Coordinates of C-alpha atoms and ligand atoms in Angstrom, one line a residue:
M1 CA 0.0 0.0 0.0
A2 CA 2.7 2.5 0.9
K3 CA 4.4 1.8 -2.5
I4 CA 1.1 2.8 -4.3
K5 CA 1.0 5.9 -2.2
V6 CA 4.4 7.0 -3.3
M7 CA 3.6 6.3 -7.0
D8 CA 0.6 8.5 -6.6
E9 CA 2.7 11.3 -5.2
L10 CA 5.2 10.8 -7.9
L11 CA 2.5 11.0 -10.6
A12 CA 1.0 14.1 -9.1
N13 CA 4.4 15.8 -8.8
K14 CA 5.0 15.0 -12.7
I15 CA 1.7 16.4 -13.6
A16 CA 2.4 19.5 -11.3
A17 CA 5.6 19.9 -13.0
G18 CA 3.9 20.3 -16.3
E19 CA 2.0 23.2 -14.9
V20 CA 4.5 24.8 -12.6
V21 CA 7.8 23.9 -14.1
E22 CA 7.1 25.0 -17.7
R23 CA 10.7 25.7 -18.8
C24 CA 14.2 26.1 -17.5
A25 CA 13.5 29.7 -16.4
S26 CA 10.6 28.5 -14.1
V27 CA 13.4 26.3 -12.4
V28 CA 15.7 29.3 -12.1
K29 CA 13.0 31.5 -10.7
E30 CA 12.1 29.0 -8.2
L31 CA 15.8 28.4 -7.1
V32 CA 16.7 31.8 -7.1
E33 CA 13.6 33.1 -4.9
N34 CA 14.7 30.2 -2.4
S35 CA 18.2 31.7 -2.3
I36 CA 16.8 35.2 -1.7
D37 CA 14.4 33.8 1.0
A38 CA 17.6 32.3 2.7
G39 CA 18.8 35.9 3.2
S40 CA 21.7 35.4 0.4
S41 CA 23.9 38.3 -0.4
E42 CA 25.5 36.4 -3.4
I43 CA 23.6 34.3 -5.9
K44 CA 25.4 32.4 -8.7
I45 CA 23.5 30.8 -11.6
D46 CA 25.5 28.5 -13.8
L47 CA 23.7 27.0 -16.9
L48 CA 24.9 24.5 -19.4
E49 CA 23.1 24.6 -22.7
A50 CA 20.7 27.3 -21.5
G51 CA 19.8 25.1 -18.6
T52 CA 18.6 22.1 -20.5
V53 CA 21.8 20.0 -19.6
Q54 CA 22.2 21.7 -16.0
I55 CA 21.1 24.6 -13.8
K56 CA 23.3 25.3 -10.8
V57 CA 22.4 27.8 -8.2
T58 CA 25.0 28.6 -5.7
D59 CA 24.1 31.0 -2.8
N60 CA 25.8 32.1 0.5
G61 CA 22.4 32.0 2.4
S62 CA 21.5 30.3 5.6
G63 CA 21.4 26.7 4.2
M64 CA 19.4 23.9 5.5
D65 CA 20.1 21.3 8.2
K66 CA 19.7 17.6 7.3
E67 CA 15.9 17.4 8.3
D68 CA 14.9 20.4 6.2
A69 CA 17.0 19.4 3.3
V70 CA 15.0 16.2 2.8
M71 CA 11.6 18.1 3.8
A72 CA 12.2 20.6 1.0
F73 CA 11.3 18.0 -1.6
G74 CA 8.0 16.9 0.2
R75 CA 5.1 18.1 -1.5
H76 CA 3.7 21.3 -0.1
A77 CA 6.7 21.6 2.1
T78 CA 7.6 25.1 2.7
S79 CA 9.6 27.1 5.2
K80 CA 8.7 30.4 3.9
L81 CA 6.0 31.5 6.3
K82 CA 8.4 33.8 7.8
N83 CA 7.1 37.2 6.4
E84 CA 3.5 36.6 6.9
D85 CA 2.6 40.2 6.1
D86 CA 4.2 40.0 2.7
L87 CA 1.3 39.7 0.4
F88 CA 3.1 38.3 -2.5
H89 CA 4.5 35.5 -0.4
I90 CA 1.2 34.3 0.8
M91 CA -0.1 34.4 -2.9
T92 CA 2.7 32.6 -4.2
L93 CA 2.9 29.8 -1.6
G94 CA 0.5 27.7 -3.0
F95 CA 2.8 27.2 -6.1
R96 CA 6.1 27.5 -4.3
G97 CA 5.2 24.8 -1.8
E98 CA 5.2 22.1 -4.5
A99 CA 7.7 23.6 -6.9
L100 CA 10.8 21.9 -5.7
A101 CA 9.0 18.4 -5.4
S102 CA 7.9 19.0 -9.0
I103 CA 11.3 19.8 -10.2
A104 CA 12.9 16.8 -8.6
S105 CA 10.3 14.6 -10.2
V106 CA 11.5 15.5 -13.6
S107 CA 15.2 15.8 -13.1
E108 CA 18.3 14.6 -11.5
V109 CA 18.8 16.8 -8.4
N110 CA 21.8 17.3 -6.3
L111 CA 21.5 19.5 -3.1
K112 CA 24.5 20.4 -0.9
T113 CA 23.7 22.8 1.9
C114 CA 25.1 23.5 5.1
V115 CA 24.1 25.7 8.0
Q116 CA 27.2 25.5 10.1
D117 CA 30.1 22.9 10.1
I118 CA 28.7 19.8 8.5
G119 CA 26.6 19.8 5.5
T120 CA 24.1 17.6 3.8
E121 CA 23.9 16.1 0.3
V122 CA 20.8 15.0 -1.0
I123 CA 20.5 13.2 -4.3
I124 CA 17.0 12.6 -6.1
H125 CA 16.6 11.0 -9.3
G126 CA 13.2 11.5 -11.1
G127 CA 11.6 12.0 -7.9
K128 CA 13.1 9.2 -6.0
M129 CA 15.5 9.8 -3.1
V130 CA 18.7 8.2 -4.0
S131 CA 20.9 9.2 -1.0
V132 CA 21.1 11.5 2.1
E133 CA 24.7 11.8 3.3
P134 CA 26.8 14.2 5.3
C135 CA 29.3 16.0 3.2
E136 CA 31.8 19.1 3.3
A137 CA 30.2 22.3 2.3
R138 CA 30.6 26.0 3.0
K139 CA 27.5 27.8 4.3
G140 CA 24.9 28.1 2.0
T141 CA 23.2 26.1 -0.7
I142 CA 24.4 24.5 -4.1
M143 CA 21.4 23.1 -5.9
T144 CA 22.2 21.4 -9.2
I145 CA 19.6 20.3 -11.6
D146 CA 20.6 18.0 -14.3
H147 CA 18.7 16.9 -17.4
L148 CA 15.4 18.7 -16.8
F149 CA 12.5 16.7 -18.3
Y150 CA 14.7 13.7 -19.1
N151 CA 11.8 11.4 -18.0
T152 CA 8.9 13.5 -19.5
P153 CA 10.0 13.4 -23.3
A154 CA 6.8 15.3 -24.3
R155 CA 7.7 18.0 -22.0
L156 CA 11.1 18.1 -23.4
K157 CA 9.9 18.4 -26.9
H158 CA 7.8 21.3 -25.8
M159 CA 10.7 23.4 -24.9
K160 CA 11.6 26.1 -27.3
S161 CA 15.1 26.6 -28.9
L162 CA 18.3 27.0 -26.7
Y163 CA 18.1 30.8 -27.5
T164 CA 14.6 31.2 -26.3
E165 CA 15.1 29.2 -23.2
L166 CA 18.4 31.4 -22.5
A167 CA 16.7 34.6 -23.5
S168 CA 13.8 34.1 -20.8
I169 CA 16.2 33.1 -18.3
T170 CA 18.3 36.1 -18.8
D171 CA 15.3 38.4 -18.8
Y172 CA 14.3 36.9 -15.5
V173 CA 17.8 37.3 -13.9
N174 CA 18.0 40.8 -15.2
K175 CA 14.8 41.6 -13.6
I176 CA 15.2 40.2 -10.3
A177 CA 18.7 41.7 -10.0
L178 CA 17.2 45.2 -10.9
S179 CA 14.8 44.6 -8.1
H180 CA 17.6 43.4 -5.7
P181 CA 20.6 45.7 -6.2
E182 CA 21.7 44.6 -2.7
I183 CA 22.5 41.1 -3.9
K184 CA 25.2 40.2 -6.2
F185 CA 24.0 38.1 -9.1
V186 CA 26.2 36.2 -11.4
L187 CA 24.8 34.5 -14.4
T188 CA 26.8 32.2 -16.8
N189 CA 26.0 30.0 -19.7
N190 CA 28.5 27.4 -20.8
N191 CA 31.1 29.4 -18.8
T192 CA 30.5 32.7 -20.4
T193 CA 29.3 35.4 -18.0
L194 CA 26.1 37.1 -19.0
L195 CA 25.6 39.1 -16.1
N196 CA 27.7 40.1 -13.1
T197 CA 26.2 42.8 -10.7
D198 CA 28.2 44.0 -7.7
G199 CA 25.6 43.8 -4.9
S200 CA 26.4 47.2 -3.7
N201 CA 22.8 48.3 -3.5
N202 CA 23.4 51.0 -6.1
L203 CA 20.5 50.6 -8.6
L204 CA 22.4 52.6 -11.3
K205 CA 25.3 50.2 -11.2
T206 CA 22.9 47.3 -11.4
I207 CA 21.3 49.2 -14.6
S208 CA 24.9 49.4 -15.9
A209 CA 25.5 45.8 -15.4
V210 CA 22.3 44.8 -17.1
Y211 CA 22.2 47.2 -20.0
G212 CA 25.7 48.5 -20.2
M213 CA 27.4 51.7 -19.5
D214 CA 26.2 53.7 -22.3
I215 CA 22.7 53.2 -21.3
A216 CA 23.3 53.7 -17.8
R217 CA 24.9 57.1 -18.6
K218 CA 21.8 58.1 -20.2
M219 CA 19.4 57.3 -17.1
V220 CA 18.1 59.9 -15.1
E221 CA 17.1 59.4 -11.4
V222 CA 13.4 60.1 -10.4
N223 CA 11.5 60.3 -7.3
I224 CA 8.0 61.4 -6.5
E225 CA 5.5 60.6 -3.7
D226 CA 2.0 61.4 -2.6
S227 CA 0.0 60.1 0.4
D228 CA -0.5 56.7 -1.2
Y229 CA 2.5 56.1 -3.5
T230 CA 6.2 56.5 -3.4
I231 CA 8.1 56.0 -6.7
T232 CA 11.9 56.1 -7.1
G233 CA 14.3 54.9 -9.8
Y234 CA 15.6 55.6 -13.2
M235 CA 14.2 56.5 -16.5
S236 CA 16.0 56.6 -20.0
L237 CA 16.3 59.9 -21.9
P238 CA 14.0 59.7 -24.9
E239 CA 16.9 59.2 -27.2
I240 CA 17.1 55.7 -25.8
H241 CA 14.3 53.4 -26.9
R242 CA 13.8 49.7 -27.9
S243 CA 11.5 47.8 -30.0
S244 CA 10.1 45.7 -26.9
R245 CA 8.5 46.6 -23.8
N246 CA 10.9 44.4 -22.0
G247 CA 12.9 47.3 -20.8
M248 CA 10.1 48.9 -18.8
V249 CA 10.6 47.2 -15.3
T250 CA 8.2 47.9 -12.5
I251 CA 8.7 46.8 -9.1
V252 CA 5.9 47.0 -6.5
N253 CA 6.9 46.6 -3.0
G254 CA 10.1 44.8 -3.9
R255 CA 8.6 42.5 -6.4
V256 CA 8.8 42.7 -10.3
V257 CA 5.3 42.9 -11.7
R258 CA 3.8 42.9 -15.2
N259 CA 1.0 45.3 -15.6
M260 CA 0.0 46.5 -19.1
D261 CA -1.7 49.6 -17.8
L262 CA 1.6 50.7 -16.1
N263 CA 3.5 50.1 -19.3
R264 CA 1.1 52.1 -21.3
V265 CA 1.1 55.1 -18.8
I266 CA 5.0 55.1 -18.8
N267 CA 5.1 55.0 -22.8
D268 CA 2.3 57.6 -23.0
S269 CA 4.1 59.9 -21.0
Y270 CA 7.0 59.9 -23.5
H271 CA 4.5 60.9 -26.3
S272 CA 6.2 62.8 -29.0
Y273 CA 9.5 62.7 -27.4
K274 CA 10.1 59.4 -29.0
P275 CA 8.2 57.2 -31.5
D276 CA 5.1 55.8 -29.9
N277 CA 5.9 52.3 -31.1
R278 CA 9.2 52.1 -29.3
Y279 CA 9.6 51.8 -25.7
P280 CA 11.8 53.5 -23.0
I281 CA 13.9 51.7 -20.5
V282 CA 12.8 52.4 -16.8
V283 CA 13.3 50.9 -13.4
F284 CA 10.7 52.0 -11.1
N285 CA 10.3 51.1 -7.5
I286 CA 6.6 51.6 -6.3
E287 CA 6.0 51.4 -2.6
V288 CA 2.4 51.1 -1.8
D289 CA 0.2 50.0 1.2
P290 CA -0.4 46.3 0.4
T291 CA -4.1 46.7 0.9
L292 CA -4.4 49.0 -2.1
V293 CA -3.1 46.2 -4.4
D294 CA -4.7 43.0 -5.6
V295 CA -2.3 40.5 -6.7
N296 CA -3.0 37.8 -9.3
V297 CA -0.1 35.3 -9.4
H298 CA 0.3 32.5 -11.9
P299 CA 3.6 30.5 -11.6
T300 CA 5.2 32.2 -14.5
K301 CA 4.0 35.8 -14.2
M302 CA 2.8 38.2 -11.6
D303 CA 0.1 40.8 -12.4
I304 CA -1.1 43.3 -10.1
K305 CA -4.1 45.6 -10.1
F306 CA -4.0 49.0 -8.1
S307 CA -7.2 50.2 -6.4
K308 CA -6.1 53.8 -6.9
M309 CA -4.8 53.4 -10.3
E310 CA -5.8 56.8 -11.5
E311 CA -3.9 58.5 -8.7
L312 CA -0.7 56.3 -9.6
Q313 CA -1.3 57.2 -13.3
T314 CA -1.2 60.9 -12.6
L315 CA 1.7 60.7 -10.3
M316 CA 3.9 58.7 -12.8
T317 CA 3.1 61.0 -15.8
Q318 CA 4.0 64.0 -13.7
M319 CA 7.3 62.4 -12.7
I320 CA 8.2 61.5 -16.1
Q321 CA 7.1 64.7 -17.8
E322 CA 8.7 66.9 -15.1
Q323 CA 12.2 65.1 -16.1
L324 CA 11.6 65.5 -19.9
K325 CA 10.5 69.1 -19.6
S326 CA 13.5 70.1 -17.4
R327 CA 16.3 68.7 -19.5
S328 CA 18.3 69.4 -22.5
L329 CA 17.5 66.5 -24.6
I330 CA 19.9 67.1 -27.6
P331 CA 21.2 63.7 -28.6
H332 CA 25.0 64.0 -28.1
I333 CA 27.0 62.2 -31.0
E334 CA 29.6 60.3 -29.4
V335 CA 32.6 59.6 -31.6
E336 CA 34.1 56.1 -30.9
Q337 CA 37.8 56.4 -30.4
E338 CA 38.5 52.7 -31.6
T339 CA 36.7 53.0 -35.0
I340 CA 38.5 56.3 -35.7
E341 CA 42.0 55.1 -34.7
E342 CA 41.7 52.1 -36.9
K343 CA 41.7 54.3 -40.0
P344 CA 45.0 55.3 -41.4
V345 CA 46.0 58.9 -40.0
Y346 CA 46.3 60.4 -43.5
Q347 CA 43.1 59.1 -45.0
E348 CA 40.8 62.0 -46.0
Q349 CA 38.1 62.2 -43.5
T350 CA 35.0 62.9 -45.3
L351 CA 31.7 64.2 -43.4
D352 CA 30.0 61.2 -42.1
F353 CA 26.5 61.5 -43.2
S354 CA 25.6 57.8 -42.4
R355 CA 26.0 58.7 -38.9
V356 CA 23.3 61.6 -39.3
A357 CA 21.1 59.2 -41.1
E358 CA 21.4 56.7 -38.2
T359 CA 20.1 59.3 -35.9
E360 CA 17.3 59.9 -38.1
D361 CA 16.1 56.5 -38.2
Y362 CA 16.1 56.2 -34.5
I363 CA 18.9 54.7 -32.4
V364 CA 18.4 51.0 -32.2
I365 CA 19.6 49.4 -29.1
E366 CA 20.1 45.7 -29.6
D367 CA 18.5 43.7 -26.7
D368 CA 21.4 41.5 -26.8
V369 CA 23.0 40.3 -23.6
K370 CA 26.1 41.9 -22.7
E371 CA 29.4 40.0 -22.2
N372 CA 32.0 41.2 -20.1
V373 CA 30.0 44.2 -18.6
P374 CA 32.3 46.9 -17.9
L375 CA 32.5 48.3 -14.3
F376 CA 30.6 51.5 -13.9
E377 CA 32.3 54.7 -13.6
P378 CA 30.3 57.9 -13.8
K379 CA 31.7 59.8 -16.9
E380 CA 33.2 63.1 -16.0
N381 CA 31.2 65.1 -18.6
K382 CA 28.0 63.4 -17.5
E383 CA 26.6 66.8 -16.5
E384 CA 27.1 67.9 -20.1
V385 CA 25.2 64.8 -21.5
I386 CA 22.2 65.0 -19.3
E387 CA 22.2 68.8 -18.8
K388 CA 19.4 70.5 -16.7
S389 CA 18.3 73.7 -18.0
S390 CA 15.2 75.8 -17.9
N391 CA 15.2 77.4 -21.2
H392 CA 15.9 74.2 -23.4
L393 CA 17.9 75.0 -26.4
P394 CA 21.3 76.9 -26.1
E395 CA 22.0 79.9 -28.3
L396 CA 22.7 78.7 -31.8
Y397 CA 24.2 80.4 -34.7
P398 CA 23.4 79.1 -38.3
V399 CA 26.3 78.7 -40.5
G400 CA 24.9 77.1 -43.4
L401 CA 22.5 74.6 -45.0
V402 CA 23.6 71.0 -46.2
H403 CA 21.6 69.6 -49.1
G404 CA 18.7 72.0 -48.4
T405 CA 17.9 69.7 -45.4
Y406 CA 20.3 70.2 -42.4
I407 CA 21.0 73.5 -40.9
I408 CA 24.5 73.6 -39.4
C409 CA 24.8 75.8 -36.3
Q410 CA 27.5 76.6 -33.9
N411 CA 28.2 77.9 -30.3
E412 CA 31.0 77.7 -28.0
K413 CA 30.2 74.0 -27.0
G414 CA 30.4 72.7 -30.5
M415 CA 28.6 72.1 -33.7
Y416 CA 24.7 71.3 -34.0
M417 CA 22.8 70.0 -37.0
I418 CA 19.0 70.7 -37.3
D419 CA 16.8 68.7 -39.7
Q420 CA 14.7 71.5 -40.9
H421 CA 11.7 69.3 -41.7
A422 CA 11.5 67.8 -38.4
A423 CA 12.0 71.3 -36.7
K424 CA 9.2 72.9 -38.6
E425 CA 7.0 70.0 -38.1
R426 CA 7.4 70.4 -34.2
I427 CA 6.8 74.2 -34.6
N428 CA 3.6 73.6 -36.6
Y429 CA 2.5 70.8 -34.5
E430 CA 2.6 72.9 -31.1
T431 CA 0.8 75.8 -33.0
F432 CA -2.0 73.8 -34.3
K433 CA -2.4 71.9 -31.0
K434 CA -2.8 75.2 -29.1
R435 CA -5.5 76.4 -31.9
L436 CA -7.3 73.1 -31.7
G437 CA -7.5 73.2 -27.8
N438 CA -8.8 76.8 -28.1
P439 CA -12.7 76.7 -28.2
N440 CA -13.3 80.4 -29.2
Q441 CA -12.1 80.4 -32.7
E442 CA -13.6 82.1 -35.5
S443 CA -14.5 80.7 -38.9
T444 CA -14.0 81.9 -42.3
P445 CA -17.1 81.8 -44.6
L446 CA -16.6 80.7 -48.0
L447 CA -17.7 82.4 -51.1
F448 CA -17.7 79.1 -53.0
P449 CA -18.4 76.3 -50.6
M450 CA -16.5 73.0 -50.8
T451 CA -18.0 69.7 -51.5
F452 CA -16.7 66.2 -50.8
E453 CA -18.1 62.9 -51.8
F454 CA -17.6 59.8 -49.6
S455 CA -18.7 56.1 -49.8
N456 CA -22.1 55.6 -48.3
Q457 CA -20.5 53.9 -45.3
E458 CA -18.1 56.8 -44.8
F459 CA -20.7 59.2 -45.3
I460 CA -22.9 57.7 -42.5
I461 CA -19.9 57.8 -39.9
L462 CA -19.2 61.5 -40.8
K463 CA -22.8 62.5 -40.7
E464 CA -23.0 61.1 -37.2
N465 CA -19.9 63.1 -36.2
F466 CA -20.9 66.4 -37.8
E467 CA -20.9 67.8 -34.2
I468 CA -17.1 67.4 -33.9
L469 CA -16.6 69.2 -37.2
R470 CA -19.0 72.0 -36.1
N471 CA -17.3 72.3 -32.7
M472 CA -14.2 72.9 -34.8
N473 CA -15.9 75.7 -36.5
F474 CA -16.7 73.9 -39.8
E475 CA -20.0 74.8 -41.2
V476 CA -21.1 71.4 -42.6
D477 CA -24.2 69.9 -44.0
E478 CA -25.4 67.1 -46.0
F479 CA -25.4 67.7 -49.9
G480 CA -27.3 65.3 -51.9
L481 CA -26.2 61.6 -52.2
N482 CA -23.0 60.8 -49.8
S483 CA -21.7 64.2 -50.3
I484 CA -20.9 66.8 -47.8
I485 CA -20.9 70.6 -48.1
V486 CA -18.6 72.9 -46.2
K487 CA -19.7 76.6 -46.1
A488 CA -17.3 77.9 -43.5
H489 CA -13.9 76.5 -42.1
P490 CA -11.9 77.3 -39.0
I491 CA -9.8 80.4 -39.5
W492 CA -6.5 78.6 -38.9
L493 CA -6.6 76.4 -41.9
P494 CA -3.4 77.1 -43.8
K495 CA -3.9 79.3 -46.9
G496 CA -4.0 77.5 -50.2
Y497 CA -4.5 74.0 -48.4
E498 CA -8.1 74.7 -47.2
K499 CA -9.8 72.0 -49.2
D500 CA -6.8 69.4 -48.7
A501 CA -6.6 70.1 -44.9
T502 CA -10.5 69.8 -44.7
F503 CA -10.6 66.6 -46.5
K504 CA -7.6 65.1 -44.4
I505 CA -9.6 66.2 -41.2
M506 CA -12.5 64.4 -42.3
E507 CA -10.5 61.2 -43.2
T508 CA -8.9 61.3 -39.6
L509 CA -12.2 61.5 -38.2
L510 CA -13.0 58.2 -40.2
E511 CA -10.0 56.7 -38.7
V512 CA -10.3 57.5 -35.2
E513 CA -14.1 56.7 -35.2
K514 CA -13.7 53.6 -32.9
D515 CA -13.3 54.8 -29.2
F516 CA -13.1 58.5 -30.2
S517 CA -11.4 61.0 -27.9
I518 CA -11.2 64.5 -28.8
E519 CA -7.7 64.7 -27.5
K520 CA -6.4 61.8 -29.6
F521 CA -8.4 63.4 -32.8
N522 CA -6.8 66.8 -32.1
E523 CA -3.4 65.1 -31.8
K524 CA -3.8 63.3 -35.1
I525 CA -4.9 66.4 -36.8
A526 CA -2.0 68.5 -35.5
T527 CA 0.6 65.9 -36.4
M528 CA -0.8 65.4 -39.9
M529 CA -1.1 69.3 -40.7
A530 CA 2.2 69.8 -39.1
C531 CA 4.0 67.6 -41.5
K532 CA 1.9 68.8 -44.6
L533 CA 3.0 72.3 -43.9
A534 CA 6.5 71.8 -42.8
I535 CA 9.2 72.7 -45.2
K536 CA 10.3 69.7 -47.2
A537 CA 13.8 68.3 -47.5
N538 CA 15.9 69.7 -50.3
E539 CA 14.4 73.2 -50.0
N540 CA 16.8 76.0 -49.7
I541 CA 15.7 78.5 -47.0
T542 CA 17.6 81.9 -46.4
E543 CA 19.8 82.6 -43.4
L544 CA 17.1 84.7 -42.0
E545 CA 14.6 81.8 -42.3
M546 CA 17.1 79.7 -40.6
E547 CA 17.2 82.2 -37.7
Q548 CA 13.4 82.4 -37.5
L549 CA 13.1 78.8 -37.5
I550 CA 15.7 78.3 -34.7
Q551 CA 14.0 81.0 -32.6
D552 CA 10.5 79.3 -33.2
L553 CA 12.0 76.0 -32.2
K554 CA 13.4 77.5 -29.0
N555 CA 10.0 78.5 -28.0
C556 CA 8.6 75.0 -28.4
E557 CA 7.7 73.1 -25.3
N558 CA 9.7 70.1 -26.6
P559 CA 12.2 71.5 -29.2
Y560 CA 14.0 68.2 -29.5
N561 CA 11.6 66.0 -31.3
C562 CA 9.2 66.1 -34.3
P563 CA 5.7 64.9 -33.4
H564 CA 6.7 61.4 -34.7
G565 CA 9.5 61.4 -32.0
R566 CA 12.3 61.7 -34.4
P567 CA 15.0 64.0 -33.4
T568 CA 15.0 67.6 -34.6
I569 CA 18.7 68.4 -33.5
I570 CA 21.9 66.6 -32.9
F571 CA 25.1 67.8 -31.4
Y572 CA 28.9 67.3 -32.1
S573 CA 30.9 68.6 -29.1
N574 CA 34.1 70.5 -29.8
Y575 CA 35.9 67.5 -28.4
D576 CA 34.0 65.0 -30.8
L577 CA 35.2 67.3 -33.7
E578 CA 38.7 67.2 -32.4
K579 CA 38.7 63.5 -32.1
L580 CA 37.4 63.1 -35.6
F581 CA 40.2 65.2 -37.0
K582 CA 42.6 63.6 -34.7
R583 CA 43.5 66.8 -33.1
S584 CA 43.0 65.5 -29.5
G585 CA 45.7 63.5 -28.1
F586 CA 48.1 64.9 -30.5
E587 CA 50.6 67.7 -29.8
L588 CA 49.6 70.3 -32.1
P589 CA 52.3 72.0 -34.3
K590 CA 52.9 75.5 -33.0
W591 CA 54.0 77.8 -35.9
Ligands
ZN1 ZN1 7.0 64.8 -41.8
ZN2 ZN1 8.0 63.7 -38.1

C-alpha cells in the first residue's frame, strides 16, 4: 500500500511539474527565490546549454539542516512563512510549496547545503530519493538540476530553442537583479558570463551591469510621492528606446510585476519625445500599502491591480514629464575612439552622413545580452550630456545649410545639426495643438463652398460626427447623395491648403471613429497638418529663415523631437570634432 501511495505522489508531482515547471526559466526562478528567501547576499546561476543540460544555483544564504533538506522536496513543504505580512509571499505559497518536489520529479537533483560545520548532500533522481549523506560544504546552498524533463519526453519536446530558453532566463535574472541591487548576481551559460552585478545596493550600477554603461549614462534618477505611493528609480532619456516593452521594469513593494496599464502610462508619458511604437527603459520602484493592490499570481507571471490606479497614473506621468521638460535633450553624437583610430592617419576624412542618417532612423539598441560588462564609472562630462536647463535649447548660430535639409549651427560648445523638416514640423504641431485646444475660434465663410464625396459607409460615419466638425468651426451639411458641403472653415486652416486640410480632417475622423477621444483626434490632426505644412527636405531656405526657425524651435515646449518622435537636432561637441580630426591626444604643431 505504501508503495502505491508513493507512486501516486510521484505521478502527482510529474503532473504538477507540467504546470509549475514549464521551462528552464521557471526552475531558475524557483531556485533563485529560495536563495533570496535564505537571506543570500550572493547568488550565482550557472547554466549548461541554456539550462537544458544543467542548472546550478549557488548561494551564501542560511542553508538547511539535514531534516529541512529532505523535507524541502516533500509536496507542499515550505519554510517560507516567515514574512506573513508579505502579500506576495502568501499568494505564491500555493505554487512555491510544491515547486521543488515538481522539479525533482522531472530531473536529477543534487542538493548540497550547510548551516554551520557539516553539510548535507541529497540526491534525487526522477523524484526518487537516492541518498542523503553528510558532506563538506561551505555555508549556504548549492542546488544542481541535471537533465530537466529527461523522464518526460513530451515536455522536453515542448521546450523552445536554446536561444529562447536562454533569453527568458536572462530576462528573469536581469529583472530580479534590478529588484535586488543589494544582492550580487552572477549568471553564466557554458562558462560565459552574461550578467555580473556587484550587490552594492546601487541601482544605477545594477542598471549598468544589465544594459551597459552607455545606457546607464543616459538614465536619469526620479522620485516622487503622494499620500499613497512612493516612486523611485531611473528612466531613460528619450533618445534611448527599444522595439520591445521589456525594458520597462516596474517593481511593486520589492517584487517585479507585469502590468499592461503601467506600461502604457509610462510609454504615453514619453509621447512625442520618441516614436510611440518604441519603448523606453525604466526601473521604477513603487512602494504602496499592500491593501491597495490586488495580486494575481500565476507560476510564470505576476500581475497586479491597483485600487487607486488613476492616482498612480497621474503621479507617474507627472514624474516622467517633469524630467523630460526640465532637461536638455539634444542627442550627443559620441565619436568612438576605436573606430576612428583604425583608419590610417592621413586618410581624408569625409563628412559622415551615415551617422546622421542613423540618428534619423532612431537609435536602435540591440536587446543582446552583454558579455564582460564594464565596471561602472560615472563619466566626467555626464553633467554635460544630461544637462538640466530651464530654457531648453542653447544659443545657436546658423552657419549654413547642407543639401537644403540640415541646418548647421555652432556655439562655444560645438556644432549642431538641425533637420529643418523635423524642426518645422514640431513648431507647426505645437501651434496647431494650441489652436485646436482653443474653443473660441472664428471661422472663415466661403464664397464658393467646398463639397466632398464619400462612400455611403463613410458618409454615415461622418454624418454622425458632424458635431465634432461643427465644434471645430466647420459649417457642414449634407449635400445630396453621400456628399458633404462645407460653407465655412476654421480660420486657422493654412492658406492654399483649405480643401486639402478639410479632406484630411474628415479622413482622420473616419480613422479614429472607434473609441473616439477629442484629444487623440486633435493630436492626429495637429501631427498630420504639421507634416503637411513643414518645409520639405531639399528646399533651400535663407539665413534669415534659418534664424527664425531656430527662434521658433526654441519657443517650443519640446524642441527636441518632431511629433513622430524623431530628433530635430543633434550635437557634436568640440571634443568630438577634435577626435574626428585627430586633434585630441596629439601635440598640435605651433607655428
Ligand atoms: Zn513629416
Ligand atoms: Zn516627423
